[in-house]
Amino acid sequence: MAKVLVVTSGKGGVGKTTTTAALGAALAQSGQSVVVVDFDVGLRNLDLVMGAERRVVFDLINVVQGVAKLSQALIRDKRLEYLWLLPASQTRDKDALTDEGVKSIIDDLRTRFDWVLCDSPAGIERGATLAMRYADEAVIVTNPEVSSVRDSDRIIGMLDSKTVKAERGERVEKHVLITRYDPARAARGEMLSIDDILEILATPLLGIIPESQDVLRASNVGSPVTLNNADCAPARAYTDAARRLLGETVAMMVPTERKGLMDRLLRRRAA
Amino acid sequence: MDVRADPTRQLVRLRGRSYVAFVFSPVVPIVEWLSEIDATLARSPGYFVGKPIVLDLASVDLSASAISHLLGSLDERSIRVLGIEGVDESRLAANMPPLLTGGRACVITRNEPAQKAEEPKEEPKPKPTSLLLESPVRSGQSIVFTDGDVTVLGSVGSGAEIVAGGSIHIYGTLRGRAMAGVNGNSAARIYCQKIEAELLAIDGYYQTAEEIDPSLRNRPAQAWLQGDTMKITPLN
């Protein structure tokens, strides 16, 4: 059974696109067939993070409007056999998306893939509501800042009322993913604590992604962070999150600061 | 400082009210459906005159011009359409009746036309006097219940608001706004498990977060009115 998962947040710049790419790649690495769909019509970015920007011919809007077939718009990842991208249009705006068009595309994608990951635009307008409209599950990306947490709270309210599942009286399964978590600032008490965030959002935690230069480096070379350097801390956190999405039980690691030379020399106890 | 917000201002009160209306659900071919209407009218002329009629277009797919034509055909039969439902708003022109949503089915007693005009609907059920919310109230949500108490078995997020005619009970953290006793009930109170409210109001007297004693923060508390001062005290 295909699962449609929306990656959303309300606030911009918290890491939705990075998360979509990283989770998509991690799921594909574990043998699932995955399509990542960019809903940010007019401000697309997922193609860049996936390193497929030079191979975009047709896009989501072309398919919605019947100009191109879905199979023409899908782009296969060069590194992973089971990972596909459906890019957004950069020249149009969100009004080009229609409810019926999105529904027919999602229905079609459900028959072709195990996972359909929808990268939602920021905000609570048409693009964001259509991205979540047909979702079975949602990953709410949150930074440990009050503004981000409040926007996430708003989005969770919309997931509980504006989605097709909610209108049928069912529930969209929701997960909170905390990104850009800075252990040093957390230690100094400059950020909202994990407990506070979860208390406010009252939603289960999917993972904690530490703030890292590796994320920036990966998106600059057009590679999901889980593919670019699978051993770095954010990549491992994303991989764990993807395993949790697949139903595995993985112990939650709260990122801590690496302290010094001794920590670096004696990083891990051998098995 | 406790002051009633601008006492001289005359507020425009918007009220919601629901009514019973006949719903017409045309089916294709429209011409045949109209002839059915004509047959009804032949049996009891003037049956629909002056009646509230709603047009449900969910089972047909009509363009704006077809809708306009249908409205014209009904108008010729002295049937005035009060509103339209089951159609995309973009199909409705400005001169057409407004789009209605959220309709619920109810029983219409088919009385003779002469009686029907005067007869009101069946006697109203007693309204519930409390509202229970079992999930958290999220930022941006606004719960308005002017008929009595509101109980929330969860938190009220920052940027959310609860408006109640009676008291408000929150078995979680109150981070948003709570307005109790909005119908002039000064005996209404606000209770919460943890107080981090942005604003508390009872019967129009309000306090913002800045005015709430910081020592109360994060504790169980209640707020009530004593004359025209708002008292907030810990609950234990």
Short mmCIF file of C-alpha atoms in Angstrom, two decimals:
data_model
loop_
_atom_site.label_atom_id
_atom_site.label_comp_id
_atom_site.label_asym_id
_atom_site.label_seq_id
_atom_site.Cartn_x
_atom_site.Cartn_y
_atom_site.Cartn_z
CA MET A 1 0.00 0.00 0.00
CA ALA A 2 1.45 3.31 -1.08
CA LYS A 3 1.78 5.97 1.56
CA VAL A 4 1.45 9.67 0.86
CA LEU A 5 3.53 11.71 3.28
CA VAL A 6 3.58 15.50 3.37
CA VAL A 7 6.60 17.35 4.72
CA THR A 8 5.28 20.63 6.05
CA SER A 9 5.97 23.31 8.67
CA GLY A 10 4.09 26.57 8.16
CA LYS A 11 7.26 28.58 8.62
CA GLY A 12 9.80 28.93 5.85
CA GLY A 13 13.48 28.08 6.03
CA VAL A 14 13.18 25.36 8.65
CA GLY A 15 14.36 22.55 6.37
CA LYS A 16 11.33 21.06 4.61
CA THR A 17 13.09 20.60 1.28
CA THR A 18 16.27 19.24 2.88
CA THR A 19 14.13 16.85 4.90
CA THR A 20 12.09 15.69 1.90
CA ALA A 21 15.26 14.94 -0.06
CA ALA A 22 17.03 13.27 2.86
CA LEU A 23 14.06 11.10 3.92
CA GLY A 24 13.29 10.25 0.30
CA ALA A 25 16.86 9.11 -0.31
CA ALA A 26 17.00 7.19 2.97
CA LEU A 27 13.75 5.36 2.19
CA ALA A 28 14.97 4.58 -1.33
CA GLN A 29 18.25 3.27 0.08
CA SER A 30 16.30 0.78 2.15
CA GLY A 31 14.73 -0.61 -1.02
CA GLN A 32 11.43 1.30 -1.08
CA SER A 33 10.37 2.96 -4.29
CA VAL A 34 10.00 6.65 -3.59
CA VAL A 35 8.89 9.75 -5.47
CA VAL A 36 9.53 13.20 -4.04
CA VAL A 37 7.04 15.79 -5.30
CA ASP A 38 7.81 19.51 -5.18
CA PHE A 39 4.66 21.50 -4.42
CA ASP A 40 6.48 24.81 -4.14
CA VAL A 41 5.23 26.06 -7.51
CA GLY A 42 7.02 29.28 -8.43
CA LEU A 43 9.83 28.84 -5.90
CA ARG A 44 11.01 25.33 -6.59
CA ASN A 45 14.13 24.08 -4.85
CA LEU A 46 13.81 20.36 -4.52
CA ASP A 47 15.30 19.84 -7.98
CA LEU A 48 18.46 21.68 -6.84
CA VAL A 49 18.79 19.76 -3.60
CA MET A 50 18.31 16.52 -5.55
CA GLY A 51 20.85 17.63 -8.17
CA ALA A 52 18.35 17.20 -11.01
CA GLU A 53 17.86 20.83 -12.03
CA ARG A 54 19.43 20.34 -15.45
CA ARG A 55 17.20 17.44 -16.35
CA VAL A 56 13.79 19.10 -15.78
CA VAL A 57 11.71 19.06 -18.96
CA PHE A 58 8.12 18.80 -17.79
CA ASP A 59 6.78 19.61 -14.35
CA LEU A 60 3.85 19.17 -11.98
CA ILE A 61 1.81 21.96 -13.59
CA ASN A 62 2.30 20.50 -17.07
CA VAL A 63 0.88 17.22 -15.78
CA VAL A 64 -1.99 18.94 -13.92
CA GLN A 65 -2.94 20.75 -17.11
CA GLY A 66 -2.58 17.66 -19.27
CA VAL A 67 0.28 19.07 -21.34
CA ALA A 68 2.54 16.17 -20.39
CA LYS A 69 2.06 12.66 -19.12
CA LEU A 70 3.18 11.82 -15.60
CA SER A 71 5.83 9.42 -16.93
CA GLN A 72 7.35 12.27 -18.96
CA ALA A 73 7.66 14.54 -15.94
CA LEU A 74 9.15 12.01 -13.52
CA ILE A 75 12.94 12.20 -13.22
CA ARG A 76 14.88 9.18 -12.00
CA ASP A 77 17.71 9.87 -9.60
CA LYS A 78 21.16 9.09 -11.03
CA ARG A 79 22.43 7.55 -7.80
CA LEU A 80 19.46 5.55 -6.54
CA GLU A 81 17.40 3.31 -8.76
CA TYR A 82 14.20 3.60 -6.74
CA LEU A 83 14.24 7.37 -6.18
CA TRP A 84 12.25 9.68 -8.46
CA LEU A 85 11.50 13.39 -8.53
CA LEU A 86 8.43 15.23 -9.76
CA PRO A 87 9.58 18.85 -10.03
CA ALA A 88 7.45 21.96 -9.61
CA SER A 89 7.15 24.71 -12.18
CA GLN A 90 9.27 27.80 -11.59
CA THR A 91 7.43 30.05 -14.03
CA ARG A 92 3.93 29.62 -12.64
CA ASP A 93 2.35 30.29 -9.27
CA LYS A 94 0.34 28.25 -6.83
CA ASP A 95 -2.99 29.20 -8.43
CA ALA A 96 -2.09 26.88 -11.30
CA LEU A 97 -2.67 23.94 -8.94
CA THR A 98 -6.20 22.59 -8.81
CA ASP A 99 -7.71 20.22 -6.28
CA GLU A 100 -8.82 17.72 -8.96
CA GLY A 101 -5.46 17.91 -10.73
CA VAL A 102 -3.53 17.19 -7.54
CA LYS A 103 -5.90 14.36 -6.66
CA SER A 104 -5.45 12.63 -10.00
CA ILE A 105 -1.66 12.94 -9.83
CA ILE A 106 -1.50 11.62 -6.28
CA ASP A 107 -3.82 8.73 -7.21
CA ASP A 108 -1.59 7.89 -10.15
CA LEU A 109 1.60 8.11 -8.06
CA ARG A 110 0.06 5.82 -5.45
CA THR A 111 -0.13 3.05 -8.04
CA ARG A 112 3.54 3.43 -9.02
CA PHE A 113 5.43 3.97 -5.76
CA ASP A 114 5.63 2.78 -2.16
CA TRP A 115 6.11 6.31 -0.87
CA VAL A 116 4.94 9.65 -2.23
CA LEU A 117 6.74 12.46 -0.37
CA CYS A 118 5.16 15.88 -0.89
CA ASP A 119 7.43 18.86 -0.21
CA SER A 120 5.04 21.56 0.95
CA PRO A 121 5.68 25.26 0.39
CA ALA A 122 5.81 27.52 3.44
CA GLY A 123 2.65 29.30 4.50
CA ILE A 124 -0.92 28.14 4.92
CA GLU A 125 -2.26 29.11 1.52
CA ARG A 126 -3.29 27.12 -1.53
CA GLY A 127 0.07 25.44 -2.20
CA ALA A 128 0.46 24.24 1.37
CA THR A 129 -3.15 23.12 1.76
CA LEU A 130 -3.08 21.19 -1.52
CA ALA A 131 0.24 19.55 -0.60
CA MET A 132 -1.33 18.16 2.59
CA ARG A 133 -4.80 17.56 1.14
CA TYR A 134 -4.39 13.86 0.21
CA ALA A 135 -1.73 12.90 2.77
CA ASP A 136 -1.90 9.76 4.91
CA GLU A 137 1.02 10.86 7.08
CA ALA A 138 2.70 14.13 7.84
CA VAL A 139 6.16 15.13 9.00
CA ILE A 140 6.04 18.52 10.68
CA VAL A 141 9.47 20.11 10.49
CA THR A 142 10.16 22.38 13.45
CA ASN A 143 13.14 24.40 14.59
CA PRO A 144 13.64 24.84 18.34
CA GLU A 145 12.35 28.44 18.18
CA VAL A 146 9.03 29.77 19.46
CA SER A 147 7.95 31.18 16.10
CA SER A 148 8.55 27.90 14.33
CA VAL A 149 6.78 25.90 17.02
CA ARG A 150 3.70 28.12 16.95
CA ASP A 151 3.49 27.86 13.15
CA SER A 152 3.81 24.09 13.42
CA ASP A 153 0.95 24.07 15.92
CA ARG A 154 -1.17 25.93 13.39
CA ILE A 155 -0.25 23.45 10.65
CA ILE A 156 -1.13 20.50 12.89
CA GLY A 157 -4.54 22.09 13.39
CA MET A 158 -4.96 22.29 9.63
CA LEU A 159 -3.84 18.67 9.17
CA ASP A 160 -6.61 17.74 11.60
CA SER A 161 -9.27 19.69 9.73
CA LYS A 162 -8.42 20.43 6.11
CA THR A 163 -7.20 17.08 4.80
CA VAL A 164 -9.37 14.51 3.04
CA LYS A 165 -8.63 12.02 5.82
CA ALA A 166 -9.78 14.48 8.46
CA GLU A 167 -12.95 15.25 6.52
CA ARG A 168 -13.71 11.52 6.41
CA GLY A 169 -13.30 11.40 10.18
CA GLU A 170 -9.96 9.57 9.99
CA ARG A 171 -6.62 10.83 11.21
CA VAL A 172 -3.50 11.88 9.40
CA GLU A 173 -0.60 10.22 11.23
CA LYS A 174 1.62 13.06 12.37
CA HIS A 175 5.29 13.16 13.34
CA VAL A 176 7.39 16.06 14.56
CA LEU A 177 10.92 16.31 13.20
CA ILE A 178 13.12 18.81 15.00
CA THR A 179 15.78 20.22 12.71
CA ARG A 180 18.68 22.65 13.15
CA TYR A 181 19.09 21.52 16.73
CA ASP A 182 22.23 23.12 18.09
CA PRO A 183 23.65 21.14 21.04
CA ALA A 184 25.89 24.02 22.11
CA ARG A 185 23.04 26.53 22.23
CA ALA A 186 20.79 23.96 23.85
CA ALA A 187 23.37 23.48 26.59
CA ARG A 188 23.37 27.22 27.18
CA GLY A 189 19.58 27.23 27.38
CA GLU A 190 19.23 29.49 24.34
CA MET A 191 16.78 27.24 22.53
CA LEU A 192 13.46 25.67 23.34
CA SER A 193 14.08 22.27 24.84
CA ILE A 194 12.90 19.10 23.11
CA ASP A 195 10.50 18.47 25.98
CA ASP A 196 8.96 21.93 25.66
CA ILE A 197 8.45 21.50 21.93
CA LEU A 198 6.79 18.12 22.33
CA GLU A 199 4.67 19.41 25.19
CA ILE A 200 3.41 22.30 23.07
CA LEU A 201 2.81 20.26 19.94
CA ALA A 202 1.48 17.12 21.68
CA THR A 203 2.64 15.04 18.70
CA PRO A 204 5.12 12.12 18.62
CA LEU A 205 8.76 12.82 17.77
CA LEU A 206 10.25 11.33 14.59
CA GLY A 207 13.80 12.52 15.06
CA ILE A 208 16.20 15.29 15.98
CA ILE A 209 18.50 16.58 13.25
CA PRO A 210 21.52 18.49 14.54
CA GLU A 211 22.54 21.81 12.99
CA SER A 212 25.47 20.99 10.75
CA GLN A 213 27.61 22.31 7.93
CA ASP A 214 27.16 18.93 6.27
CA VAL A 215 23.57 19.85 5.40
CA LEU A 216 24.64 23.03 3.62
CA ARG A 217 27.52 21.24 1.90
CA ALA A 218 25.23 18.50 0.61
CA SER A 219 22.63 20.86 -0.82
CA ASN A 220 25.35 22.92 -2.49
CA VAL A 221 26.50 19.87 -4.42
CA GLY A 222 22.92 18.84 -5.18
CA SER A 223 22.80 15.72 -3.10
CA PRO A 224 20.45 14.63 -0.30
CA VAL A 225 22.45 14.72 2.91
CA THR A 226 21.83 11.01 3.49
CA LEU A 227 23.56 10.26 0.18
CA ASN A 228 26.32 12.83 0.26
CA ASN A 229 27.96 11.70 3.47
CA ALA A 230 26.07 8.88 5.09
CA ASP A 231 28.27 8.95 8.19
CA CYS A 232 27.76 12.55 9.24
CA ALA A 233 25.50 13.26 12.21
CA PRO A 234 22.53 14.75 10.30
CA ALA A 235 22.59 11.91 7.76
CA ARG A 236 22.48 9.31 10.51
CA ALA A 237 19.64 11.17 12.21
CA TYR A 238 17.67 11.27 8.95
CA THR A 239 18.33 7.59 8.29
CA ASP A 240 17.04 6.75 11.77
CA ALA A 241 13.96 8.89 11.14
CA ALA A 242 13.30 7.04 7.87
CA ARG A 243 13.58 3.70 9.69
CA ARG A 244 11.02 4.94 12.22
CA LEU A 245 8.70 5.83 9.34
CA LEU A 246 9.03 2.24 8.17
CA GLY A 247 7.87 1.09 11.59
CA GLU A 248 11.19 0.10 13.12
CA THR A 249 11.97 0.99 16.69
CA VAL A 250 15.17 3.01 16.80
CA ALA A 251 16.49 4.58 19.99
CA MET A 252 16.19 8.37 19.94
CA MET A 253 19.54 10.15 20.17
CA VAL A 254 19.62 13.70 21.44
CA PRO A 255 22.62 15.28 19.71
CA THR A 256 25.34 16.37 22.12
CA GLU A 257 28.36 18.51 21.63
CA ARG A 258 31.65 16.88 20.78
CA LYS A 259 33.98 18.22 23.39
CA GLY A 260 37.57 17.90 22.42
CA LEU A 261 40.51 15.89 21.27
CA MET A 262 39.92 12.98 23.63
CA ASP A 263 36.34 12.68 22.43
CA ARG A 264 37.53 12.70 18.88
CA LEU A 265 40.23 10.09 19.50
CA LEU A 266 37.97 7.86 21.53
CA ARG A 267 34.80 8.38 19.60
CA ARG A 268 33.04 5.07 20.00
CA ARG A 269 33.56 1.93 22.00
CA ALA A 270 34.27 -0.98 19.72
CA ALA A 271 31.76 -3.80 19.74
CA MET B 1 -5.31 47.70 35.55
CA ASP B 2 -8.72 46.43 34.66
CA VAL B 3 -10.74 48.38 32.20
CA ARG B 4 -13.62 47.51 29.98
CA ALA B 5 -12.48 47.93 26.40
CA ASP B 6 -13.83 51.26 25.11
CA PRO B 7 -17.26 51.35 26.76
CA THR B 8 -18.74 53.94 24.38
CA ARG B 9 -18.32 51.82 21.26
CA GLN B 10 -21.48 50.35 19.78
CA LEU B 11 -20.65 46.88 18.57
CA VAL B 12 -22.21 45.43 15.44
CA ARG B 13 -23.37 42.02 16.57
CA LEU B 14 -23.18 39.33 13.92
CA ARG B 15 -25.33 36.36 14.71
CA GLY B 16 -25.64 33.00 12.98
CA ARG B 17 -29.02 31.38 12.60
CA SER B 18 -30.18 28.34 10.66
CA TYR B 19 -33.48 27.91 8.86
CA VAL B 20 -35.31 25.17 7.06
CA ALA B 21 -35.40 25.48 3.29
CA PHE B 22 -36.53 23.29 0.42
CA VAL B 23 -33.64 21.85 -1.54
CA PHE B 24 -34.00 21.28 -5.27
CA SER B 25 -31.52 18.79 -6.70
CA PRO B 26 -31.80 18.99 -10.47
CA VAL B 27 -30.79 15.95 -12.50
CA VAL B 28 -29.99 15.65 -16.15
CA PRO B 29 -31.78 16.07 -18.48
CA ILE B 30 -32.71 19.39 -16.91
CA VAL B 31 -35.66 19.81 -19.29
CA GLU B 32 -37.34 16.69 -17.92
CA TRP B 33 -36.59 17.70 -14.39
CA LEU B 34 -38.24 21.06 -15.03
CA SER B 35 -41.31 19.32 -16.43
CA GLU B 36 -41.53 17.39 -13.11
CA ILE B 37 -41.56 20.74 -11.33
CA ASP B 38 -44.28 21.88 -13.71
CA ALA B 39 -46.32 18.79 -12.85
CA THR B 40 -46.05 19.63 -9.14
CA LEU B 41 -47.07 23.19 -9.84
CA ALA B 42 -50.05 21.97 -11.89
CA ARG B 43 -51.30 20.01 -8.87
CA SER B 44 -50.86 22.86 -6.40
CA PRO B 45 -50.19 26.16 -8.07
CA GLY B 46 -48.19 28.61 -6.04
CA TYR B 47 -46.79 25.82 -3.85
CA PHE B 48 -43.28 27.23 -3.99
CA VAL B 49 -44.22 30.91 -4.02
CA GLY B 50 -42.51 32.76 -1.23
CA LYS B 51 -40.75 29.60 0.00
CA PRO B 52 -37.03 29.57 0.67
CA ILE B 53 -35.53 27.35 -2.02
CA VAL B 54 -31.93 26.14 -2.19
CA LEU B 55 -30.51 24.71 -5.40
CA ASP B 56 -28.19 21.72 -4.91
CA LEU B 57 -26.07 21.28 -8.04
CA ALA B 58 -23.87 18.47 -6.70
CA SER B 59 -25.34 15.83 -9.01
CA VAL B 60 -25.06 17.86 -12.21
CA ASP B 61 -22.10 19.54 -13.83
CA LEU B 62 -23.33 22.89 -15.11
CA SER B 63 -21.37 25.79 -16.57
CA ALA B 64 -21.95 29.33 -15.34
CA SER B 65 -24.24 30.06 -18.28
CA ALA B 66 -26.22 26.84 -17.75
CA ILE B 67 -26.69 27.76 -14.06
CA SER B 68 -27.84 31.20 -15.10
CA HIS B 69 -30.30 29.65 -17.58
CA LEU B 70 -31.65 27.25 -14.94
CA LEU B 71 -32.15 30.14 -12.51
CA GLY B 72 -34.05 31.98 -15.25
CA SER B 73 -36.27 28.96 -15.88
CA LEU B 74 -37.09 28.72 -12.16
CA ASP B 75 -37.73 32.45 -12.01
CA GLU B 76 -40.29 32.07 -14.82
CA ARG B 77 -42.12 29.62 -12.56
CA SER B 78 -42.09 32.16 -9.71
CA ILE B 79 -39.53 30.08 -7.81
CA ARG B 80 -37.00 32.28 -6.11
CA VAL B 81 -33.69 30.67 -5.27
CA LEU B 82 -32.25 31.73 -1.92
CA GLY B 83 -28.84 30.09 -2.32
CA ILE B 84 -26.87 27.51 -4.25
CA GLU B 85 -24.85 24.59 -2.94
CA GLY B 86 -22.76 21.77 -4.31
CA VAL B 87 -20.99 23.84 -6.96
CA ASP B 88 -17.61 25.49 -7.24
CA GLU B 89 -17.81 29.14 -6.26
CA SER B 90 -16.01 30.19 -9.45
CA ARG B 91 -19.04 29.06 -11.49
CA LEU B 92 -21.30 31.57 -9.77
CA ALA B 93 -21.67 35.06 -11.18
CA ALA B 94 -22.05 38.06 -8.89
CA ASN B 95 -25.77 38.44 -9.62
CA MET B 96 -26.55 34.84 -8.65
CA PRO B 97 -27.67 33.72 -5.19
CA PRO B 98 -24.77 33.07 -2.80
CA LEU B 99 -23.01 29.74 -2.31
CA LEU B 100 -24.19 27.87 0.78
CA THR B 101 -22.20 25.21 2.62
CA GLY B 102 -22.63 23.04 5.69
CA GLY B 103 -26.31 22.22 5.09
CA ARG B 104 -27.83 19.39 7.08
CA ALA B 105 -30.79 17.28 6.12
CA CYS B 106 -33.97 17.61 8.16
CA VAL B 107 -37.55 16.43 7.96
CA ILE B 108 -39.96 18.69 6.14
CA THR B 109 -43.60 18.19 7.01
CA ARG B 110 -45.48 18.30 3.75
CA ASN B 111 -48.39 20.45 4.73
CA GLU B 112 -50.95 21.96 2.45
CA PRO B 113 -49.64 25.15 0.91
CA ALA B 114 -52.13 27.37 2.73
CA GLN B 115 -51.14 26.10 6.18
CA LYS B 116 -47.47 25.81 5.35
CA ALA B 117 -46.98 29.53 5.00
CA GLU B 118 -47.74 30.22 8.66
CA GLU B 119 -46.48 27.03 10.27
CA PRO B 120 -43.07 27.33 11.91
CA LYS B 121 -40.69 24.36 12.14
CA GLU B 122 -40.96 21.78 14.88
CA GLU B 123 -40.21 22.94 18.39
CA PRO B 124 -36.48 23.40 18.96
CA LYS B 125 -34.60 20.87 21.03
CA PRO B 126 -33.00 22.20 24.20
CA LYS B 127 -29.53 23.32 23.18
CA PRO B 128 -26.51 21.73 24.87
CA THR B 129 -25.08 24.01 27.50
CA SER B 130 -21.52 22.76 27.44
CA LEU B 131 -18.89 21.97 24.85
CA LEU B 132 -16.19 19.36 25.37
CA LEU B 133 -13.05 19.36 23.23
CA GLU B 134 -10.94 16.23 23.53
CA SER B 135 -8.00 17.33 21.42
CA PRO B 136 -5.61 20.26 21.82
CA VAL B 137 -6.77 23.59 20.42
CA ARG B 138 -4.11 24.59 17.89
CA SER B 139 -2.72 27.98 17.01
CA GLY B 140 -5.10 29.85 14.71
CA GLN B 141 -8.18 27.93 15.81
CA SER B 142 -11.02 29.85 17.33
CA ILE B 143 -13.63 28.04 19.39
CA VAL B 144 -16.75 30.10 19.95
CA PHE B 145 -19.50 28.67 22.13
CA THR B 146 -21.81 31.31 23.51
CA ASP B 147 -24.35 28.92 25.05
CA GLY B 148 -22.35 27.80 28.07
CA ASP B 149 -19.13 26.29 29.38
CA VAL B 150 -16.20 25.05 27.32
CA THR B 151 -13.96 22.25 28.58
CA VAL B 152 -10.68 21.42 26.82
CA LEU B 153 -8.89 18.15 27.59
CA GLY B 154 -5.60 19.39 26.22
CA SER B 155 -3.65 22.56 25.72
CA VAL B 156 -4.73 25.76 24.04
CA GLY B 157 -1.88 26.85 21.77
CA SER B 158 -0.37 30.28 21.45
CA GLY B 159 -2.49 32.16 18.93
CA ALA B 160 -5.61 30.08 19.57
CA GLU B 161 -8.71 31.41 21.29
CA ILE B 162 -11.65 30.10 23.25
CA VAL B 163 -14.78 32.21 23.55
CA ALA B 164 -17.48 30.93 25.90
CA GLY B 165 -20.77 32.22 27.19
CA GLY B 166 -20.03 30.48 30.49
CA SER B 167 -16.82 29.35 32.17
CA ILE B 168 -13.75 27.87 30.51
CA HIS B 169 -11.96 24.81 31.87
CA ILE B 170 -8.61 23.80 30.40
CA TYR B 171 -6.94 20.58 31.54
CA GLY B 172 -3.67 21.48 29.87
CA THR B 173 -1.60 24.59 29.36
CA LEU B 174 -3.41 27.75 28.36
CA ARG B 175 -1.03 29.59 26.02
CA GLY B 176 -3.62 31.37 23.91
CA ARG B 177 -6.58 33.59 24.74
CA ALA B 178 -9.57 32.67 26.85
CA MET B 179 -12.68 34.83 26.94
CA ALA B 180 -15.40 33.69 29.30
CA GLY B 181 -18.85 35.07 30.07
CA VAL B 182 -19.10 36.89 26.75
CA ASN B 183 -22.89 37.25 27.02
CA GLY B 184 -22.55 39.40 30.10
CA ASN B 185 -22.08 36.57 32.57
CA SER B 186 -19.80 38.14 35.16
CA ALA B 187 -19.93 34.99 37.33
CA ALA B 188 -18.07 33.00 34.66
CA ARG B 189 -14.55 31.85 35.50
CA ILE B 190 -11.50 30.55 33.71
CA TYR B 191 -9.66 27.52 35.07
CA CYS B 192 -6.49 26.05 33.68
CA GLN B 193 -3.92 23.44 34.62
CA LYS B 194 -1.02 25.72 33.64
CA ILE B 195 -1.34 29.41 32.95
CA GLU B 196 0.75 30.97 30.19
CA ALA B 197 -2.16 32.87 28.69
CA GLU B 198 -1.81 35.65 26.15
CA LEU B 199 -5.06 37.20 27.32
CA LEU B 200 -7.81 36.44 29.81
CA ALA B 201 -11.22 38.08 29.64
CA ILE B 202 -14.42 37.70 31.64
CA ASP B 203 -17.52 39.63 30.62
CA GLY B 204 -15.41 42.11 28.69
CA TYR B 205 -12.90 42.83 31.47
CA TYR B 206 -9.53 41.63 30.31
CA GLN B 207 -5.89 41.25 31.30
CA THR B 208 -3.02 40.68 28.91
CA ALA B 209 -0.03 38.45 29.53
CA GLU B 210 2.03 41.40 30.75
CA GLU B 211 -0.40 42.15 33.53
CA ILE B 212 -0.61 38.61 34.82
CA ASP B 213 1.57 38.10 37.89
CA PRO B 214 4.69 36.23 36.70
CA SER B 215 4.73 34.16 39.89
CA LEU B 216 1.54 32.46 38.69
CA ARG B 217 3.10 31.30 35.44
CA ASN B 218 3.15 27.57 34.80
CA ARG B 219 0.85 26.87 37.74
CA PRO B 220 -2.75 25.77 37.98
CA ALA B 221 -4.83 28.92 38.28
CA GLN B 222 -8.28 30.36 38.08
CA ALA B 223 -9.51 33.80 37.08
CA TRP B 224 -12.75 35.45 38.18
CA LEU B 225 -14.30 38.86 38.47
CA GLN B 226 -14.68 40.74 41.70
CA GLY B 227 -16.64 43.83 40.81
CA ASP B 228 -14.64 45.20 37.95
CA THR B 229 -11.28 43.75 38.89
CA MET B 230 -10.03 40.47 37.59
CA LYS B 231 -8.58 38.18 40.22
CA ILE B 232 -6.16 35.44 39.25
CA THR B 233 -5.19 33.01 41.97
CA PRO B 234 -3.40 29.68 42.12
CA LEU B 235 -5.68 26.66 42.32
CA ASN B 236 -3.87 24.74 45.04
#
